[in-house]
Coordinates of C-alpha atoms in Angstrom, one line a residue:
X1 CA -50.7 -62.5 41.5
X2 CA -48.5 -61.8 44.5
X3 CA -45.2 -59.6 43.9
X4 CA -41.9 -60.5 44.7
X5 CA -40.6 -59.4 48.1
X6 CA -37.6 -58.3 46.6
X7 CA -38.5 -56.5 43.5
X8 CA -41.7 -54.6 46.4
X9 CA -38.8 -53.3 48.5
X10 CA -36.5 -52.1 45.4
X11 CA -39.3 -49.8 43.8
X12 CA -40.0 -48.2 47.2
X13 CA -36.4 -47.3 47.6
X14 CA -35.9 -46.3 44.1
X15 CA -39.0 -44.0 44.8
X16 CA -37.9 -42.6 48.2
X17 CA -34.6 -42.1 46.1
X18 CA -35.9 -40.3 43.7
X19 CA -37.8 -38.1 46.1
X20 CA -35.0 -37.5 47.9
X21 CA -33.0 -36.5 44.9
X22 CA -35.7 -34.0 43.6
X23 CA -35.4 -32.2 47.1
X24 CA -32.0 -32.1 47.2
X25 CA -30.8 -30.9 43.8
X26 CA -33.7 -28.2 44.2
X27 CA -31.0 -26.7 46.5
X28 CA -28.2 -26.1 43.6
X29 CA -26.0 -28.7 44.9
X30 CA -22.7 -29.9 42.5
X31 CA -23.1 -32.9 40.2
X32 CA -21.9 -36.0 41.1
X33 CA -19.5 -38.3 38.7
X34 CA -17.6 -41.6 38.4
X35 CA -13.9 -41.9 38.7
X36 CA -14.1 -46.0 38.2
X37 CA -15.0 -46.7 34.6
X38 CA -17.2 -49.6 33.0
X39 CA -15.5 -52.8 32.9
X40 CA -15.7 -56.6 32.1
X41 CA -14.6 -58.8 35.0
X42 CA -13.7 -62.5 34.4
X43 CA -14.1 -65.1 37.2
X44 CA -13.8 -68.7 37.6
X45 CA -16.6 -70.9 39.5
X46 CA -16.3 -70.2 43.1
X47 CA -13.9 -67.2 43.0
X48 CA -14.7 -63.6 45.1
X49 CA -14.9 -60.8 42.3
X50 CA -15.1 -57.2 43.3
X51 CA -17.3 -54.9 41.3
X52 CA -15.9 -51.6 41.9
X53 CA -17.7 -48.2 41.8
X54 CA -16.3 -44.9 43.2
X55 CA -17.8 -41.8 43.2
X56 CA -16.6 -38.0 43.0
X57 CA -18.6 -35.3 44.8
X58 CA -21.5 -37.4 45.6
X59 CA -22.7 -34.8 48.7
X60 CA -26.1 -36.2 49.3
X61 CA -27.1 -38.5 46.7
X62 CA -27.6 -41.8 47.0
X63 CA -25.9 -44.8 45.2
X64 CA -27.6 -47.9 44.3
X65 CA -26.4 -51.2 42.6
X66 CA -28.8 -52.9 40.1
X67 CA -28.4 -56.3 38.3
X68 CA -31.5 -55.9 35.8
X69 CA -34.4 -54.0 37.5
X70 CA -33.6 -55.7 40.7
X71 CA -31.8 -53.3 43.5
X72 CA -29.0 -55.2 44.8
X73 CA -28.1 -52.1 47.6
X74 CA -29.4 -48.5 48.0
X75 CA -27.1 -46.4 49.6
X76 CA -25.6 -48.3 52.3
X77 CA -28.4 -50.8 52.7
X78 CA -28.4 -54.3 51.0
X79 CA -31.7 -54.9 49.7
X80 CA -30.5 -58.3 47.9
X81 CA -31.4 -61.3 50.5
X82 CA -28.5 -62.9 48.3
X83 CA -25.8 -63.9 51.7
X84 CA -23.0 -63.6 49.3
X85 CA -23.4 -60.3 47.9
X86 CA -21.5 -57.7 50.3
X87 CA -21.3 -53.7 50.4
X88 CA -17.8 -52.7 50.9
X89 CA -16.6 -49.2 51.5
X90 CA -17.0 -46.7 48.3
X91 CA -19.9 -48.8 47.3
X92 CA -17.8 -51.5 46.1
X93 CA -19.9 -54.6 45.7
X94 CA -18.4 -58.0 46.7
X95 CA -19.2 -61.6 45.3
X96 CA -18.7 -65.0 47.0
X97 CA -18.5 -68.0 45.5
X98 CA -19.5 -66.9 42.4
X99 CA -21.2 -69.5 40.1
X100 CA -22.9 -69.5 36.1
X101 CA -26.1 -67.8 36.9
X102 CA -23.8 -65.1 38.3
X103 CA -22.7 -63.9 34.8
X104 CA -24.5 -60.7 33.6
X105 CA -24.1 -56.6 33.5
X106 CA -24.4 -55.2 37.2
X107 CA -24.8 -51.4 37.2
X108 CA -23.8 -48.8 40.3
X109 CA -26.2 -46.3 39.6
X110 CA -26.0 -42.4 40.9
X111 CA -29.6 -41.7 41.8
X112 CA -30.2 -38.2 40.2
X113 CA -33.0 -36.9 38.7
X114 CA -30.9 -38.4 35.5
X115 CA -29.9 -40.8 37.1
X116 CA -26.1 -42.0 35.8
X117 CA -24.4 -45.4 35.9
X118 CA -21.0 -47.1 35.0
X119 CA -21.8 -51.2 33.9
X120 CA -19.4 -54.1 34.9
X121 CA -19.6 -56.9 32.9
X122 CA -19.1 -60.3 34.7
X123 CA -18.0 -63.5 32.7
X124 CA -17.7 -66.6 34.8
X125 CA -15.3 -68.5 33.0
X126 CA -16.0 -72.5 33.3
X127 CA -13.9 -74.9 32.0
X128 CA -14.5 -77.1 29.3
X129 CA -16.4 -80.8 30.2
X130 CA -17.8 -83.4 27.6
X131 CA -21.8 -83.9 27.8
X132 CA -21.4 -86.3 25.9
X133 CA -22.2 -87.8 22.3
X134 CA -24.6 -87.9 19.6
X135 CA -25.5 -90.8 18.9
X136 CA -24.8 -92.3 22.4
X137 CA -22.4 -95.5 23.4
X138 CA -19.8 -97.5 21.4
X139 CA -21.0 -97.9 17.8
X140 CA -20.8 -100.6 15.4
X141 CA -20.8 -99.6 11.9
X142 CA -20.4 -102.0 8.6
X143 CA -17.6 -101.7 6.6
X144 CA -17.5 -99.5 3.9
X145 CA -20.3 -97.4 5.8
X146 CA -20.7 -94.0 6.5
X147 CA -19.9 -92.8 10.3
X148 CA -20.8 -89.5 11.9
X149 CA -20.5 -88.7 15.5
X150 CA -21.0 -85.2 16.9
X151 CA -19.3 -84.6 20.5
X152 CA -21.0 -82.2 22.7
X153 CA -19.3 -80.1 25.2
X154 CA -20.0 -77.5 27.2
X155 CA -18.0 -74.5 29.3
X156 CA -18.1 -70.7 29.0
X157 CA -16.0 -69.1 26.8
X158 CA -17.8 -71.9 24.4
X159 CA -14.6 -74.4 23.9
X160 CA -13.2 -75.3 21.1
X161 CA -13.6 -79.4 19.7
X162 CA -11.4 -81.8 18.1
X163 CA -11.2 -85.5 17.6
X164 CA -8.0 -87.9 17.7
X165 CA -7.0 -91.4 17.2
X166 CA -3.6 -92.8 18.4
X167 CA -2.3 -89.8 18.6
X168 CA -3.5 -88.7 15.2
X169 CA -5.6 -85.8 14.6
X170 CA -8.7 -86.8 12.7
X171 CA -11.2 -83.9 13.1
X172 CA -10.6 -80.1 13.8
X173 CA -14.5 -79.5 15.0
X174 CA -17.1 -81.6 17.2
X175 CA -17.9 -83.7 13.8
X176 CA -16.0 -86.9 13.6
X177 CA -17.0 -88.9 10.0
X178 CA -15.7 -91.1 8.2
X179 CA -16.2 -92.6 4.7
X180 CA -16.1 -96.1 4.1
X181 CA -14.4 -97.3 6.7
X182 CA -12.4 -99.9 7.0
X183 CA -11.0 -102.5 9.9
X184 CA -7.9 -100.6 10.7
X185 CA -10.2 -97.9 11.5
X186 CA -11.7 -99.8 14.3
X187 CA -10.3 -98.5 17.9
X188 CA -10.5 -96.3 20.4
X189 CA -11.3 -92.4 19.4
X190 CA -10.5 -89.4 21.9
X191 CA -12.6 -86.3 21.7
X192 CA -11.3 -83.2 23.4
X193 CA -12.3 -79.8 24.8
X194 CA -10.2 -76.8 25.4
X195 CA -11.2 -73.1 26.0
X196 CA -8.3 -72.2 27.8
X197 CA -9.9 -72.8 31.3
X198 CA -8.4 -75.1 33.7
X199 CA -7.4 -78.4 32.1
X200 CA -8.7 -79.7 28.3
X201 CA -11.9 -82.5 29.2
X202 CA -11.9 -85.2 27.1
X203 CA -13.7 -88.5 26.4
X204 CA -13.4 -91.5 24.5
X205 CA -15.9 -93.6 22.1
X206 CA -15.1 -97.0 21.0
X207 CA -15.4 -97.4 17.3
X208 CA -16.1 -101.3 16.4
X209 CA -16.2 -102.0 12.4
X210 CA -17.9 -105.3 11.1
X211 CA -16.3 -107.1 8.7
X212 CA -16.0 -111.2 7.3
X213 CA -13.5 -113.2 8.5
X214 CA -9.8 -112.3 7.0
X215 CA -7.4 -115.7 7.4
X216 CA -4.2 -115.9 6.7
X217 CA -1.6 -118.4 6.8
X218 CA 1.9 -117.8 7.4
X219 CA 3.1 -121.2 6.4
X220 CA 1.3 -123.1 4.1
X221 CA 3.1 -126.1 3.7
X222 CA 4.8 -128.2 7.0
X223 CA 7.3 -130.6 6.7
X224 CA 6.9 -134.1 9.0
X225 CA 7.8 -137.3 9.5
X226 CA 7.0 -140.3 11.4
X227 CA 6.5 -140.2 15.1
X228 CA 7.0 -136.2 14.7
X229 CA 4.8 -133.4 16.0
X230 CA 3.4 -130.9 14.0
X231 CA 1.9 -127.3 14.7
X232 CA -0.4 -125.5 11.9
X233 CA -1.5 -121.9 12.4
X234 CA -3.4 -119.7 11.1
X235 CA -4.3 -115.9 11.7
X236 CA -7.5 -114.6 12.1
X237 CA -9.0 -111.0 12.3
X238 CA -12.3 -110.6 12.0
X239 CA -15.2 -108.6 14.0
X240 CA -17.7 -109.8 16.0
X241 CA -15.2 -112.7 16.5
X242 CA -15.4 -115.8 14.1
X243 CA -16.0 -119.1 15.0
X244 CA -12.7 -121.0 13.7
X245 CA -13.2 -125.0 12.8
X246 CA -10.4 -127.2 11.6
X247 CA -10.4 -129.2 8.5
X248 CA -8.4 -132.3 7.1
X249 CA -9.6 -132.9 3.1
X250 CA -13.6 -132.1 3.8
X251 CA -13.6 -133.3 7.5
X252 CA -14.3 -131.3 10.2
X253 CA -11.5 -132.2 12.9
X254 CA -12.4 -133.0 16.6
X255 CA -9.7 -133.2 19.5
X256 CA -8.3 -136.6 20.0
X257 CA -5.4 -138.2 21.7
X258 CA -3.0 -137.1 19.0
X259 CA -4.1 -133.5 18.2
X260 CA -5.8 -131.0 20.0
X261 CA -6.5 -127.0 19.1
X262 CA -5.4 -123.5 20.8
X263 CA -6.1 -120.0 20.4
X264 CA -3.8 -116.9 21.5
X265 CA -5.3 -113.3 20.4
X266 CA -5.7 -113.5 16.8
X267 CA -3.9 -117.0 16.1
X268 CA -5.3 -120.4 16.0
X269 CA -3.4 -123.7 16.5
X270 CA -3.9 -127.5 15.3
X271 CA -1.0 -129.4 16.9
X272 CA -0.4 -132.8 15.9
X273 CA 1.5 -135.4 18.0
X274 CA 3.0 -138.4 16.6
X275 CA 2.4 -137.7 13.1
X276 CA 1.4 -140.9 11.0
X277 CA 1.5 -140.9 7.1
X278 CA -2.0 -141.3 6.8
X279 CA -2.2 -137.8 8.8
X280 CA -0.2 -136.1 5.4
X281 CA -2.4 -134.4 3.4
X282 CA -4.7 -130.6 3.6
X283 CA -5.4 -128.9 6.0
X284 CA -8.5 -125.8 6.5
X285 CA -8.6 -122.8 8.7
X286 CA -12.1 -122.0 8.1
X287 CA -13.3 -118.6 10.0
X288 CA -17.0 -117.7 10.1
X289 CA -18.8 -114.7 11.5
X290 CA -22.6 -113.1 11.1
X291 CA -20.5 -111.4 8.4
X292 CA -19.3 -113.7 6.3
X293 CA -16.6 -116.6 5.9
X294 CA -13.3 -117.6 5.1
X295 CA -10.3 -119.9 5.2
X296 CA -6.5 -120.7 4.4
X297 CA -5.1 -123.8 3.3
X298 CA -1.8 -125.8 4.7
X299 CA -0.2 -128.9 3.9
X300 CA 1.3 -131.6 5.8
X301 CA 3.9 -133.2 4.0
X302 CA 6.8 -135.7 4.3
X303 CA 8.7 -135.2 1.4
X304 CA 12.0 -133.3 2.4
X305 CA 12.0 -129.4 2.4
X306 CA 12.9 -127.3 -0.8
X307 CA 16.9 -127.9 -1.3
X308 CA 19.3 -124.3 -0.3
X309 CA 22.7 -123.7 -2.3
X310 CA 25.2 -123.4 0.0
X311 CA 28.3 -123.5 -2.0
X312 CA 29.9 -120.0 -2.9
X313 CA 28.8 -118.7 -6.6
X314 CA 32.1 -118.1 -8.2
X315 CA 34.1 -121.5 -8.8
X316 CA 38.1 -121.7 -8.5
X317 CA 38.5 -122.7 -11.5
X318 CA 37.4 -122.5 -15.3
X319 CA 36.3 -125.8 -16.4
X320 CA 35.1 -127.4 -13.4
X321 CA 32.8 -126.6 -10.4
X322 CA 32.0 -128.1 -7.0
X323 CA 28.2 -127.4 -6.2
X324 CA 27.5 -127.7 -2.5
X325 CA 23.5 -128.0 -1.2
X326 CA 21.8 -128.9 2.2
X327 CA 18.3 -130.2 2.8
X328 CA 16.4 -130.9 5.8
X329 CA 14.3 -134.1 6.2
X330 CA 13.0 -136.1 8.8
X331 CA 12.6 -139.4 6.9
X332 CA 16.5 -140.4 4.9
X333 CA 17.0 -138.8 1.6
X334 CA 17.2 -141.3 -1.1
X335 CA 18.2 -139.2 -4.7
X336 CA 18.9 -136.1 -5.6
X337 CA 18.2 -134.5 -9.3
X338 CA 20.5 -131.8 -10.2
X339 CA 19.7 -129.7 -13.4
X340 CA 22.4 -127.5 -14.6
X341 CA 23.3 -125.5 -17.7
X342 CA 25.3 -122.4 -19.1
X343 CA 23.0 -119.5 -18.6
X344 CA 21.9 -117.6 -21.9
X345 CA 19.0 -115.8 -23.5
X346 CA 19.5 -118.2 -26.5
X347 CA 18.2 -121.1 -24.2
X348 CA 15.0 -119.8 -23.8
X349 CA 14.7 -119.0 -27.3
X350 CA 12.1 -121.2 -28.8
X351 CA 13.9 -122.0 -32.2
X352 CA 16.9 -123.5 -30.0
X353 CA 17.7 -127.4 -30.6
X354 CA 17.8 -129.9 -28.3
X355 CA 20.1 -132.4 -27.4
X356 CA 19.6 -136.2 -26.6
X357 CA 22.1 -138.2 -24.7
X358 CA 23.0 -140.2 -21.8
X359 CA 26.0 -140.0 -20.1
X360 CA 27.9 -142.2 -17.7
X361 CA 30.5 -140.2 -15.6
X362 CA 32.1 -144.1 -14.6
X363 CA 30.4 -143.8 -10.9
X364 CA 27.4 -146.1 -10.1
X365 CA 25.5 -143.7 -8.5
X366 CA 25.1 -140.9 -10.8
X367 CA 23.9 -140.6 -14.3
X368 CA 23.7 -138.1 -16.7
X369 CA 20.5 -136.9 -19.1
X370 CA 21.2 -133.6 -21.9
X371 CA 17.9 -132.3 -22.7
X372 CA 16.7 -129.0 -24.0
X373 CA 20.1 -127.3 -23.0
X374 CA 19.8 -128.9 -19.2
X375 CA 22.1 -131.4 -17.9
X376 CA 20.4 -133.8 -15.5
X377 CA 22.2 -135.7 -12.9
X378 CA 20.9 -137.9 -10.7
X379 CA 22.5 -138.2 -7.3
X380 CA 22.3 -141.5 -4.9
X381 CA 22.3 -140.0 -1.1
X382 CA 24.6 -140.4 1.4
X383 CA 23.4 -144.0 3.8
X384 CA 24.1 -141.8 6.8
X385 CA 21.4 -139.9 7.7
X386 CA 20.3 -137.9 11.2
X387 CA 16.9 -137.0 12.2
X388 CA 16.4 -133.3 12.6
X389 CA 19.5 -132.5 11.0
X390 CA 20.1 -130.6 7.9
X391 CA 22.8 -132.2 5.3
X392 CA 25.2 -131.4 3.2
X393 CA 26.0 -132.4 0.1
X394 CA 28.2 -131.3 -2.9
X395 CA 29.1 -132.3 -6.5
X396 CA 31.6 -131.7 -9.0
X397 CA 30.4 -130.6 -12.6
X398 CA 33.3 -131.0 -15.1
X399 CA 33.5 -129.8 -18.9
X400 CA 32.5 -126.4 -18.5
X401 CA 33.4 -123.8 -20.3
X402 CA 35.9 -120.6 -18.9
X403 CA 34.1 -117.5 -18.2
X404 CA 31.1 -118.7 -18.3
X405 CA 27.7 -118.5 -16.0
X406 CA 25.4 -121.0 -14.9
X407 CA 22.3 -121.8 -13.5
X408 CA 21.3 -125.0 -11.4
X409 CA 18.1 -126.5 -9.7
X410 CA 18.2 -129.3 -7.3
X411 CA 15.5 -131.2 -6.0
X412 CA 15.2 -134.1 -3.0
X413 CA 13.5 -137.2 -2.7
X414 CA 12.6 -139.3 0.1
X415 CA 10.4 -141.9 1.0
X416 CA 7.2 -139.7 0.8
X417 CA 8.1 -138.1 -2.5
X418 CA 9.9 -135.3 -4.3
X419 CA 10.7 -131.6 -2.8
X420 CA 9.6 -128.6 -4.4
X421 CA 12.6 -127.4 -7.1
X422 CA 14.9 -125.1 -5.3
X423 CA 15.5 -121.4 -6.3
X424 CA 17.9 -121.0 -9.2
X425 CA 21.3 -121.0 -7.9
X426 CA 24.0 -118.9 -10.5
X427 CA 27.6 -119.5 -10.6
X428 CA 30.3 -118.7 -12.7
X429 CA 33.6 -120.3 -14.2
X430 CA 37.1 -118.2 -13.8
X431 CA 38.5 -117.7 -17.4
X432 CA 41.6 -120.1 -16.4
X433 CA 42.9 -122.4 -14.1
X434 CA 45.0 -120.7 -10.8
X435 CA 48.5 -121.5 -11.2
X436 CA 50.9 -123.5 -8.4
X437 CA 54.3 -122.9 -9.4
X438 CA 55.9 -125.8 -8.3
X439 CA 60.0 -125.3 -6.4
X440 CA 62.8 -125.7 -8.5
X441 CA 64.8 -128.9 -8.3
X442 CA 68.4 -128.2 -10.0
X443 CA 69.5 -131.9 -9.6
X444 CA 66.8 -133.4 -11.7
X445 CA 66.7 -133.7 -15.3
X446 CA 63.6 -130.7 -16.3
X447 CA 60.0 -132.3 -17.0
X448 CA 57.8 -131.0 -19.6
X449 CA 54.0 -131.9 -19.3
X450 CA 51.2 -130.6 -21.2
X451 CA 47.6 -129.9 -19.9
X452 CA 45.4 -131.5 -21.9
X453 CA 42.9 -128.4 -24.1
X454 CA 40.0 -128.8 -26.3
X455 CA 40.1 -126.5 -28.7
X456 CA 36.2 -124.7 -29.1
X457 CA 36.9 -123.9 -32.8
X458 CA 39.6 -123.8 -35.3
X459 CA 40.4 -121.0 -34.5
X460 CA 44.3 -120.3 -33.0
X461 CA 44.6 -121.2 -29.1
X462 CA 47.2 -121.2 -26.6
X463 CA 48.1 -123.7 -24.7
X464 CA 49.8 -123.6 -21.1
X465 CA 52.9 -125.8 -20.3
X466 CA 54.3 -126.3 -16.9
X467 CA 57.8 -127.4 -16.4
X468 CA 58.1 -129.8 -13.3
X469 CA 62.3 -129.1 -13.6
X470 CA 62.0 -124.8 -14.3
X471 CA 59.8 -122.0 -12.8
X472 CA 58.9 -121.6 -16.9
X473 CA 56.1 -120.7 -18.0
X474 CA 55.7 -121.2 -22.4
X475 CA 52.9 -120.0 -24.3
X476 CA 52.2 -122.7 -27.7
X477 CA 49.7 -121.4 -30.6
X478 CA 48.0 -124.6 -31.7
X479 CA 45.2 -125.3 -34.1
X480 CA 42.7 -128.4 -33.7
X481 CA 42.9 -130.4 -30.3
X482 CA 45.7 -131.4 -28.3
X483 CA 46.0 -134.4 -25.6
X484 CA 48.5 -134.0 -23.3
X485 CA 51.0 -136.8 -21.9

């Protein structure tokens, strides 16, 4: 087996060294030392590094540099064919373009018959770069799974590994897992480097979860009328992608003249033009993946949208109230229901009696029903009525009692059919009437009139006179009912 040319021409100098030494130090000569000490020398890919070595009283010996057993320089010849290795003065060795393989123990050796030697240490710092990961690519991973990706990176000192999402730290080493994940966790994930070298590296892996179809419906119930246009949405999340397919009843829907379908992102579109009655009714968002299926209901209607209470909750005065609503519709109101009564826990009580009556307030368009504690009162609408215009409308409720709170529901009917019942709307009665003092007329003869007061029991009550003549006010104590003139 042939020898290396190198290592041939290093054990001949060492040995024509060592001869040389054994001659010389036969003649008493002083011993040689080291005034530059060991050292470890850090140097980044491509820098120069010097490796010093400087010697005290060497006389005749001969310095060498060794990396391993291979003889870089004996005395002032280079014996490494290496063209970036240089011999400076002092047998100071210099390095070009220094790269990984570089790193190691280099030793300036004093070639006595013991020979001595100071070691520098050289670390090649490299910063930090991602290899990649384990397993490879974008992953797809079930929900509820298990994940667990290692990232692999490389640089000298060995870096240190962490893994972020958004912004958010997720993993303080080269492991990323997760346990039963979940769609949110879907996304982009950022693994990065750092040793202090240069710049951090980092990489990203895309992290796709596979889940059914979620739909959801931010409106499930659509007002229209006839002639109008209609849009119905739903929103859809769902990986891989779902195929989404309108129903109406049990029908799959197809575009025609009068409706058509759109998507934008995650939301999907039926719009309707010139909406017909026969098009009322329900309405599917039905999503479907590898993974499963789902849907969301919405129904077109033409009845009028749920009634809102506009009027303010406190009334003016004690016995009487004027209840203000507004409705949208696009097809004319025809009746309104109002349901009122004084709000207690005894009404819900189930041992509470009923009342049975009709009353007729003397108007031809509203009646009157008392039963189970509600008043009902049933309301003709107004004949004027504007398309895509929300109304007004307002009643007065008499022969309430002071200080007292209520509760109301209203509900709308058109042509189509009856709204949903409003919210509960509570108001309350002032315990009396505000007082108008009227101005004093001192050329009239004085006026005395009584306001009217049902008494609530037999008890003593007061009743208020208001003198049309005098800025008087007189308090009567009266038992039983009085009717004033």
């Amino acid at each position: 087996m042939a020898l290396n040319s190198e290592w041939i021409v290093g054990r001949w100098m060492v040995i024509l060294v060592t001869v040389h030494l054994f001659v010389y130090q036969g003649n008493g000569a002083k011993s040689p030392t080291f005034s530059t000490p060991s050292s470890t020398i850090q140097a980044v890919v491509g820098d120069t590094v010097l490796l010093p070595c400087k010697v005290v009283d060497l006389g005749n010996y001969l310095v060498a540099w060794k990396r391993g057993i291979a003889v870089l320089t004996a005395g002032t010849v280079k014996v490494s064919p290496d063209e970036r290795l240089f011999l400076l003065d002092n047998y100071n060795l210099q390095l070009r373009a220094v790269q990984e393989s570089d790193a190691g123990d280099y030793a300036c050796q004093i070639a006595t018959i013991q020979p001595i030697e100071i070691t520098h240490t050289l670390q090649i710092l490299v910063p930090p770069h991602i290899e990649g990961f384990s397993p490879e690519g974008s992953l797809e991973v079930e929900k509820g799974s298990r994940v667990q990706v290692d990232c692999v990176a490389g640089g000298h000192p060995e870096p240190s590994v962490s893994w972020s999402k958004n912004g958010r730290k997720m993993s303080s080493d080269a492991r990323l897992e997760l346990h039963n994940p979940q769609k949110q966790d879907a996304g982009m994930y950022l693994c990065t480097a750092n040793n202090g070298v240069g710049i951090p590296a980092s990489a990203q892996l895309e992290l796709n979860v596979l889940y059914a179809p979620d739909v959801n419906v931010s409106n499930n119930w659509i007002h229209a009328g006839d002639g109008s246009s209609a849009n119905l949405s739903c929103i859809v999340e769902s990986y891989p992608p779902a195929i989404v397919t309108w129903y109406r009843e049990t029908k799959p829907l197809t575009p025609t003249e009068r409706s058509e379908t759109r998507s934008t992102g995650h939301q999907y579109w039926l719009m309707l033009h010139h909406v017909r009655s026969s098009d009322f009714g329900l309405y599917t968002c039905v999503a479907e993946n590898r993974m499963g299926k789902a849907k969301g209901t919405i129904e077109l209607s033409g009845k009028p949208h749920r009634v809102v209470f506009t009027s303010q909750p406190e009334s003016r005065y004690k016995d009487r109230y004027t209840i203000a609503w507004t409705v949208h519709s696009l097809s004319p109101v025809e009746e309104f229901k109002l349901l009122y009564r004084r709000s207690s826990r005894s009404l819900s009580s189930p041992h509470s009696t009923a009342r049975y009556f009709r009353r007729f307030d003397g108007s031809n368009n509203t009646v009157a029903d008392i039963v189970d504690n509600w008043s009902e009162v049933a309301l003709r609408a107004s004949q004027s009525w504007e398309r895509d215009a929300k109304h007004e409308t307002s009643f007065e409720l008499k022969g309430l009692e002071p200080s007292a709170t209520y509760e109301a529901l209203v509900q709308a009917r058109n042509k189509f059919g009856w709204s949903q019942i409003s919210d509960t709307f509570h108001f309350v009665t002032r315990a009396y009437d505000p007082l108008e003092p009227s101005e004093p007329n001192f050329h009239s003869e004085p006026e005395v009139r009584g306001i009217g007061v049902r008494a609530l029991s037999s008890t003593s009550s007061k009743l208020v006179l208001v003198s049309a003549g005098l800025p008087l006010i007189t308090l009567l104590s009266f038992t039983g009912v009085f009717y004033g003139t």
